[in-house]
């Protein structure tokens, strides 16, 4: 159920959407970089880098901290 | 009647104060999400860290008892309540229109921390206003527990982004650029500053500075060009790739954090009063005697809750907090209140600074004056001790408040102790304030002051501060003043 009720603004919302588009493009760039790095690592006999290494999807989350304990 | 709901804007439920309990009424449809959020690692971690208000669901018997209370009938009748939750009560609520900029910054930081942590658990923060936050001492606590909802994994937009900009970033920007205290903004603008409003205040060059361009100018230009009837702007644009949507939101929160940090109020914020401790008129022995007098009174009465009125940079507030009291320190100067907040944080003191002018205390605000009670409504009878140090000459001379009125206010606020400093008309600071109106205060002396105190307070002891025209009083409230 959606209870969003605040004023999302007009110009600020359009601007956020535009920036989201640019950042979305960066997402693919970073993903591509990770893929290329992994190809080279495989060529030189090293394991692939972890999925989160090239694209920082999540910060050190609360969940991760709890799990670590 | 219960106090009006301070969060009635949220269709998911409301909140009210009833018999000193903070009750949250949640609509049936919103309960699963609310309870699911309370079970998340994010909620549990922030509750454990005392950054999120603790919450428990009332059982059926407790809820039935509340349903039977006639005072709560309007609340239960207004919407289909599915469950009632009880929150812990924050000792003394202080609102954004009473915060120094430092506290607004800290509230913004907590808002972003929570938004990021909730994202990891699949939830989104659905509003981002400083009114979601109260302070326990100097530490912010998120109180609007119903502000979280499960987010669509493919949604890359944070709807409250504009509200966060309006209520945190732009007021802090206005403070940094024009020294405009955020407290003044929130007195008249519940939802902060619109980019369009800030745009008008900025000069042509200012509009092209990077931060202004992003937060003010571009949103203003876009809103002018956009079709206001185009509802498509507000429809969710969901991405097929949830990983990408989360990456975009993570980037947004990081950018907002960087912007917020760049607007953090400077520690050396100066005002006419912020260097009072270095420039006051006492010599060292007189100041030491004053300090010892206050300390002795605090140790003798051991007040659990203290109001330091006219706290300046909080020297004596800190003394009271170190003696074990929960202290509310008020001063009309936002730079002084900010300095108190920094001191309280550094020294981990139970000390809440607020920007309040005792001669014009914060009024009740919001719909029907019911959303934020006035300062005096909150303060009356709320303290066991009141400090009024180097204050009464400002009230007497600058504000023209009669002495008896000042004592009556102190009588209303404290339940026990009043430590007050009498500043006589011959005092250097007193004379500076009178500016040729000495005749108005010619009758004020020790005898007159003690007579004025007599209906309200017993004099426990007094001490003349050597080398000054000032005298300290330790007063005990009488059972029934006039």
XYZ file of C-alpha atoms in Angstrom:
551
model
C 0.000 0.000 0.000
C 1.435 3.405 -0.953
C 1.014 6.190 1.561
C 3.355 8.791 0.007
C 1.764 12.134 0.729
C 4.468 14.770 0.638
C 4.904 17.373 -2.092
C 7.536 15.907 -4.447
C 8.194 19.326 -6.004
C 8.173 19.934 -9.746
C 11.527 21.247 -10.971
C 13.377 19.302 -8.275
C 11.652 16.051 -9.312
C 12.459 16.560 -12.994
C 16.055 17.384 -12.080
C 16.327 14.278 -9.887
C 14.976 12.152 -12.770
C 17.484 13.679 -15.208
C 20.405 13.066 -12.838
C 19.107 9.522 -12.262
C 19.362 8.957 -16.024
C 23.016 10.032 -16.057
C 23.833 7.963 -12.969
C 22.061 4.988 -14.561
C 24.460 5.299 -17.504
C 27.387 5.317 -15.042
C 26.027 2.068 -13.618
C 26.557 0.357 -16.986
C 29.994 1.931 -17.390
C 31.088 0.603 -14.016
C 29.577 -2.788 -14.781
C 31.441 -2.910 -18.082
C 34.680 -1.964 -16.365
C 34.185 -4.802 -13.909
C 33.548 -7.240 -16.764
C 36.728 -6.151 -18.558
C 38.794 -6.372 -15.363
C 37.458 -9.882 -14.754
C 38.392 -10.963 -18.298
C 41.987 -9.851 -17.715
C 42.117 -11.417 -14.256
C 40.990 -14.732 -15.747
C 43.635 -14.432 -18.465
C 46.324 -14.076 -15.808
C 44.957 -16.871 -13.657
C 43.394 -14.796 -10.911
C 39.823 -15.220 -9.716
C 37.130 -12.740 -10.732
C 36.625 -9.697 -8.503
C 33.591 -9.840 -6.278
C 30.315 -8.634 -7.818
C 30.197 -5.562 -5.602
C 33.775 -4.447 -6.145
C 33.376 -2.548 -9.404
C 29.888 -1.275 -8.710
C 29.374 -0.138 -5.191
C 25.768 -1.178 -4.832
C 25.423 -1.031 -1.107
C 27.273 0.719 1.683
C 28.469 -1.326 4.660
C 24.922 -2.012 5.673
C 23.441 -2.401 9.090
C 22.582 -5.988 8.162
C 26.155 -6.756 7.241
C 27.368 -5.370 10.568
C 24.873 -7.493 12.477
C 25.786 -10.587 10.473
C 29.436 -9.945 11.211
C 28.692 -10.064 14.923
C -9.092 15.942 25.115
C -5.844 14.368 23.921
C -3.351 16.725 22.348
C -4.041 17.039 18.616
C -2.189 14.549 16.465
C 1.186 15.990 15.492
C 1.474 13.676 12.474
C -2.069 13.693 11.110
C -0.854 14.390 7.567
C 0.137 10.764 7.067
C -2.806 8.724 5.721
C -1.262 5.606 7.308
C -2.071 6.816 10.806
C -1.707 9.493 13.444
C -0.149 10.138 16.772
C -1.236 11.831 19.978
C -0.208 12.456 23.555
C -2.606 10.929 26.068
C -2.011 10.772 29.840
C 1.690 11.441 29.308
C 1.879 8.537 26.843
C 2.797 8.885 23.163
C 0.317 6.775 21.222
C 0.455 5.974 17.535
C -2.746 4.910 15.814
C -2.080 2.868 12.683
C -4.645 2.152 9.999
C -5.367 -1.531 9.310
C -3.853 -1.415 5.818
C -0.552 0.004 7.045
C 0.071 -2.393 9.944
C 1.892 -5.204 8.067
C 4.414 -2.806 6.548
C 4.865 -0.926 9.806
C 5.512 -4.094 11.769
C 7.734 -5.489 9.040
C 9.827 -2.331 9.176
C 10.161 -2.528 12.954
C 11.584 -6.044 12.475
C 14.237 -4.958 9.989
C 17.901 -4.835 10.899
C 17.826 -1.126 10.165
C 15.087 -0.403 12.726
C 16.570 -2.699 15.342
C 20.040 -1.244 14.944
C 18.848 2.370 15.157
C 16.573 1.632 18.128
C 19.487 -0.038 19.922
C 21.626 3.002 19.154
C 18.903 5.278 20.594
C 18.588 7.034 17.246
C 15.075 5.754 16.587
C 12.174 5.973 18.970
C 11.420 2.660 20.680
C 7.977 1.303 19.883
C 5.738 -1.490 21.113
C 2.356 -2.717 19.939
C -0.324 -2.546 22.621
C -2.127 -5.805 23.273
C -5.874 -6.232 22.862
C -6.698 -5.408 26.479
C -4.622 -2.239 26.416
C -6.189 -1.196 23.108
C -9.695 -1.933 24.406
C -9.016 0.275 27.435
C -7.997 3.104 25.122
C -11.079 2.567 22.934
C -13.203 3.025 26.052
C -11.572 6.351 26.911
C -14.010 9.119 25.929
C -11.141 11.514 25.202
C -9.868 9.200 22.448
C -13.203 8.712 20.706
C -12.517 11.423 18.101
C -9.252 9.693 17.195
C -10.841 6.246 16.841
C -13.831 7.647 14.964
C -11.762 9.697 12.514
C -10.177 6.708 10.772
C -10.315 2.889 10.848
C -7.628 2.214 13.441
C -6.165 -1.292 13.149
C -3.701 -1.179 16.023
C -2.252 1.157 18.598
C 1.456 1.414 19.318
C 3.200 3.238 22.130
C 6.449 5.154 21.708
C 8.924 6.129 24.357
C 8.528 9.764 25.352
C 11.348 12.184 24.586
C 11.814 14.234 27.790
C 11.593 17.795 26.450
C 10.536 18.289 22.829
C 12.332 21.051 20.957
C 11.165 21.848 17.434
C 12.967 22.958 14.255
C 11.885 26.567 14.850
C 13.985 26.418 18.050
C 17.057 24.660 16.697
C 20.419 26.264 15.977
C 21.742 25.389 12.493
C 24.007 22.722 13.966
C 20.986 20.742 15.154
C 19.285 21.033 11.771
C 22.461 19.650 10.217
C 22.547 16.730 12.685
C 18.868 15.990 12.009
C 19.577 15.958 8.261
C 22.492 13.580 8.778
C 20.293 11.151 10.736
C 17.572 11.357 8.065
C 20.034 10.339 5.346
C 21.614 7.606 7.489
C 18.193 6.084 8.043
C 17.150 6.422 4.404
C 20.307 4.589 3.292
C 20.040 1.876 5.927
C 16.348 1.286 5.160
C 17.175 0.933 1.476
C 19.343 -2.073 2.274
C 16.297 -3.701 3.901
C 13.997 -2.951 0.967
C 12.268 0.002 2.613
C 12.099 3.641 1.668
C 11.754 6.773 3.757
C 8.555 8.394 2.542
C 9.053 11.845 4.028
C 12.171 13.789 4.954
C 11.293 16.662 7.211
C 13.009 17.901 10.387
C 9.645 17.475 12.113
C 10.365 13.721 12.075
C 13.090 14.332 14.616
C 13.375 15.381 18.257
C 16.529 15.652 20.342
C 17.345 13.626 23.427
C 19.912 15.980 24.924
C 22.124 16.867 21.989
C 21.432 13.653 20.059
C 18.776 13.453 17.336
C 16.102 10.759 17.595
C 13.848 9.811 14.682
C 10.339 9.786 16.091
C 8.020 9.385 13.100
C 8.217 5.607 13.032
C 5.481 5.394 10.394
C 7.637 7.187 7.819
C 8.858 3.994 6.172
C 7.233 1.941 3.459
C 8.328 -0.975 1.353
C 9.791 0.412 -1.830
C 9.383 -0.972 -5.325
C 12.776 -2.524 -6.165
C 12.789 -0.909 -9.595
C 12.002 2.634 -8.435
C 15.095 4.854 -8.829
C 13.399 8.011 -7.512
C 13.347 9.191 -3.895
C 10.126 11.168 -3.714
C 11.079 13.096 -0.534
C 14.237 14.399 -2.239
C 12.629 17.807 -2.889
C 11.356 17.963 0.690
C 14.829 17.153 2.010
C 16.231 19.991 -0.096
C 13.492 22.406 1.046
C 13.705 21.615 4.740
C 17.385 20.843 5.319
C 19.667 21.988 2.528
C 18.126 25.311 1.544
C 17.689 26.603 5.147
C 21.327 25.643 5.864
C 22.364 27.313 2.624
C 20.448 30.475 3.555
C 22.182 30.425 6.912
C 25.610 30.049 5.362
C 24.998 32.686 2.672
C 22.973 35.315 4.563
C 23.398 34.271 8.205
C 19.664 33.656 8.344
C 18.932 31.354 11.315
C 16.948 28.262 10.231
C 14.876 28.721 13.403
C 13.484 31.952 11.917
C 12.637 30.175 8.655
C 10.712 27.378 10.371
C 8.661 29.819 12.414
C 6.860 30.809 9.225
C 7.685 28.005 6.755
C 6.673 24.539 7.993
C 7.980 22.917 4.823
C 11.167 24.969 4.502
C 12.196 27.113 1.556
C 11.100 26.575 -2.033
C 13.907 26.740 -4.634
C 11.908 29.469 -6.424
C 11.957 31.600 -3.279
C 15.709 31.168 -2.804
C 16.239 31.924 -6.504
C 14.731 35.376 -6.027
C 17.104 36.080 -3.138
C 20.201 35.097 -5.132
C 22.068 37.597 -7.275
C 22.834 36.805 -10.955
C 26.324 35.432 -10.197
C 25.201 33.512 -7.120
C 22.710 31.597 -9.268
C 25.550 30.004 -11.237
C 27.618 28.794 -8.294
C 27.669 24.956 -8.423
C 25.630 24.298 -5.251
C 23.082 27.003 -6.016
C 22.846 25.838 -9.614
C 21.977 22.298 -8.582
C 19.696 22.989 -5.596
C 18.063 26.255 -6.633
C 18.555 27.491 -10.182
C 18.069 24.340 -12.276
C 14.938 23.214 -10.325
C 13.555 26.745 -10.691
C 14.209 26.895 -14.449
C 12.778 23.398 -14.936
C 9.618 24.151 -12.971
C 9.070 27.296 -15.073
C 9.341 25.324 -18.301
C 7.399 22.247 -17.185
C 3.707 21.869 -17.848
C 2.108 22.016 -14.375
C -0.831 19.930 -15.633
C 1.376 17.093 -16.838
C 0.634 14.358 -14.303
C 3.042 12.028 -16.119
C 5.908 13.698 -14.265
C 4.643 12.190 -11.022
C 4.055 8.647 -12.299
C 6.660 6.132 -11.144
C 9.204 5.281 -13.835
C 10.229 1.810 -12.808
C 13.409 0.185 -14.055
C 13.597 -3.455 -15.024
C 16.949 -3.778 -13.240
C 16.549 -3.414 -9.427
C 20.330 -3.357 -9.011
C 20.503 -0.268 -11.195
C 17.648 1.439 -9.305
C 19.436 0.867 -6.015
C 22.720 2.101 -7.448
C 20.995 5.326 -8.510
C 19.458 5.818 -5.046
C 22.757 5.058 -3.321
C 24.443 7.692 -5.489
C 21.708 10.193 -4.647
C 22.124 9.657 -0.884
C 25.898 10.006 -1.176
C 25.517 13.266 -3.100
C 23.047 14.585 -0.529
C 25.426 13.644 2.294
C 28.282 15.473 0.607
C 26.115 18.555 0.060
C 24.860 18.460 3.650
C 28.419 18.158 4.968
C 29.513 21.095 2.836
C 26.774 23.154 4.531
C 27.733 22.132 8.078
C 27.737 25.302 10.196
C 31.238 26.523 10.952
C 32.450 26.056 14.526
C 33.626 29.657 14.670
C 30.183 31.152 14.015
C 30.292 34.524 15.718
C 27.631 36.843 17.026
C 27.430 39.764 19.440
C 27.081 37.292 22.329
C 29.151 34.267 21.377
C 32.395 35.570 22.941
C 30.727 36.751 26.165
C 32.716 34.303 28.282
C 35.945 35.983 27.161
C 34.705 39.557 27.488
C 32.389 39.581 30.543
C 32.908 42.126 33.302
C 33.809 39.763 36.195
C 37.359 39.394 37.390
C 38.600 35.855 38.037
C 37.790 35.662 41.782
C 34.254 36.999 41.221
C 33.607 34.521 38.430
C 35.011 31.673 40.531
C 32.734 32.722 43.413
C 29.728 32.739 41.073
C 30.648 29.310 39.758
C 31.049 27.911 43.288
C 27.714 29.409 44.335
C 25.846 27.770 41.421
C 27.647 24.483 41.978
C 26.743 24.447 45.667
C 23.072 25.156 44.916
C 22.965 22.355 42.345
C 24.569 19.880 44.727
C 22.249 20.866 47.562
C 18.979 20.659 45.589
C 20.073 17.979 43.084
C 17.508 18.982 40.462
C 16.808 16.239 37.918
C 15.711 18.728 35.240
C 17.200 22.193 34.886
C 16.336 25.115 32.644
C 19.232 27.502 32.025
C 17.556 30.683 30.821
C 19.866 33.002 28.899
C 22.509 30.286 28.765
C 24.952 32.092 26.448
C 27.537 29.474 25.412
C 26.412 27.059 28.118
C 29.122 27.315 30.799
C 26.623 26.931 33.651
C 24.385 24.556 31.658
C 27.386 22.245 31.414
C 27.962 22.636 35.150
C 24.357 21.544 35.798
C 24.630 18.646 33.356
C 27.872 17.518 35.016
C 26.021 17.597 38.339
C 23.637 14.998 36.884
C 20.720 17.090 35.653
C 18.980 16.871 32.273
C 19.424 20.430 31.100
C 17.507 22.556 28.616
C 19.589 25.622 27.777
C 17.820 28.475 26.029
C 19.314 31.558 24.487
C 17.980 33.967 21.894
C 21.255 33.832 19.974
C 21.498 30.967 17.465
C 25.318 31.123 17.429
C 25.374 30.668 21.223
C 22.893 27.771 21.058
C 25.062 26.202 18.343
C 28.132 26.532 20.571
C 26.220 24.817 23.399
C 25.266 21.974 21.070
C 28.897 21.431 20.052
C 30.009 21.514 23.689
C 27.270 19.045 24.698
C 28.244 16.659 21.899
C 31.957 16.854 22.591
C 31.545 16.357 26.341
C 28.600 13.925 25.997
C 26.408 16.047 28.251
C 22.664 15.608 28.708
C 22.081 19.107 27.430
C 19.484 20.318 24.938
C 20.136 23.799 23.517
C 17.242 25.756 22.047
C 16.998 29.150 20.394
C 14.337 30.785 22.555
C 13.921 34.413 23.558
C 12.307 34.368 27.004
C 10.727 37.746 26.320
C 9.140 36.399 23.140
C 9.029 32.632 23.719
C 8.162 30.314 20.842
C 4.433 30.364 20.199
C 2.272 27.317 19.571
C 2.523 26.485 15.861
C 0.797 24.469 13.189
C -2.793 23.692 12.435
C -5.033 25.280 15.088
C -1.835 25.928 17.031
C -1.903 22.248 17.935
C 1.082 20.691 16.189
C 3.900 22.244 18.221
C 2.963 23.488 21.703
C 4.359 26.827 22.825
C 7.621 26.878 24.750
C 5.877 27.975 27.940
C 3.280 25.192 27.648
C 6.151 22.712 27.570
C 8.231 24.460 30.226
C 5.606 25.188 32.872
C 6.245 22.911 35.839
C 8.719 20.897 33.789
C 11.877 21.764 35.738
C 13.191 21.234 39.247
C 15.690 24.018 38.887
C 16.023 27.241 36.909
C 19.191 29.254 36.365
C 18.778 32.943 35.529
C 22.341 34.192 35.477
C 23.260 37.641 34.148
C 19.828 37.797 32.581
C 17.434 39.987 34.514
C 18.977 43.317 33.484
C 18.302 42.398 29.848
C 14.685 41.595 30.646
C 14.239 44.662 32.878
C 15.936 47.228 30.666
C 15.872 46.008 27.077
C 12.534 44.222 27.176
C 10.951 46.425 29.891
C 9.559 43.387 31.717
C 8.636 44.206 35.348
C 10.668 42.393 38.025
C 7.588 40.734 39.482
C 6.714 39.274 36.047
C 10.198 37.773 35.752
C 9.857 36.147 39.169
C 6.373 34.871 38.336
C 7.691 33.228 35.194
C 10.469 31.555 37.191
C 7.858 30.479 39.747
C 5.744 28.871 36.996
C 8.652 27.026 35.442
C 10.509 25.640 38.451
C 9.173 23.196 41.002
C 11.921 23.870 43.496
C 15.160 25.781 42.882
C 15.859 29.174 41.348
C 19.400 30.485 41.123
C 19.205 34.093 40.035
C 21.766 36.846 39.700
C 20.711 40.328 40.672
C 22.441 42.929 38.533
C 22.096 46.319 40.158
C 21.625 49.571 38.202
C 25.148 50.731 39.109
C 26.599 47.735 37.226
C 28.604 48.594 34.114
C 26.539 46.330 31.812
C 23.269 47.559 33.316
C 24.273 51.178 32.627
C 25.235 50.335 29.054
C 21.751 48.983 28.475
C 19.835 51.849 30.101
C 21.230 54.504 27.720
C 19.968 57.515 29.642
C 16.957 55.778 31.213
C 18.568 55.150 34.608
C 15.659 56.860 36.383
C 13.342 53.997 35.385
C 15.357 51.572 37.504
C 16.570 53.826 40.315
C 14.487 51.948 42.900
C 16.024 48.554 42.146
C 18.291 47.455 44.952
C 18.834 44.429 47.176
C 15.963 45.314 49.504
C 13.459 45.827 46.700
C 14.581 42.644 44.969
C 14.210 40.557 48.123
C 10.767 42.025 48.764
C 9.722 41.146 45.214
C 10.935 37.573 45.711
C 9.138 37.081 49.013
C 5.690 36.032 47.680
C 7.208 33.341 45.468
C 10.504 32.187 46.914
C 12.331 31.700 50.180
C 15.870 33.004 50.205
C 18.143 30.092 51.039
C 21.297 32.151 50.764
C 22.809 35.022 48.842
C 26.304 36.169 48.007
C 27.627 39.528 46.854
C 30.172 39.024 44.090
C 33.182 41.042 45.229
C 34.283 43.832 42.922
C 30.961 43.837 41.049
C 27.486 45.278 41.495
C 25.988 41.812 41.370
C 24.574 39.429 43.958
C 23.789 35.747 43.618
C 20.624 34.259 45.140
C 19.724 30.685 45.827
C 15.924 30.634 46.156
C 13.495 27.889 47.046
C 10.033 27.978 45.512
C 7.209 28.521 47.980
C 4.303 26.092 47.850
C 1.761 28.585 46.606
C 2.880 31.873 45.080
C 0.587 34.695 44.077
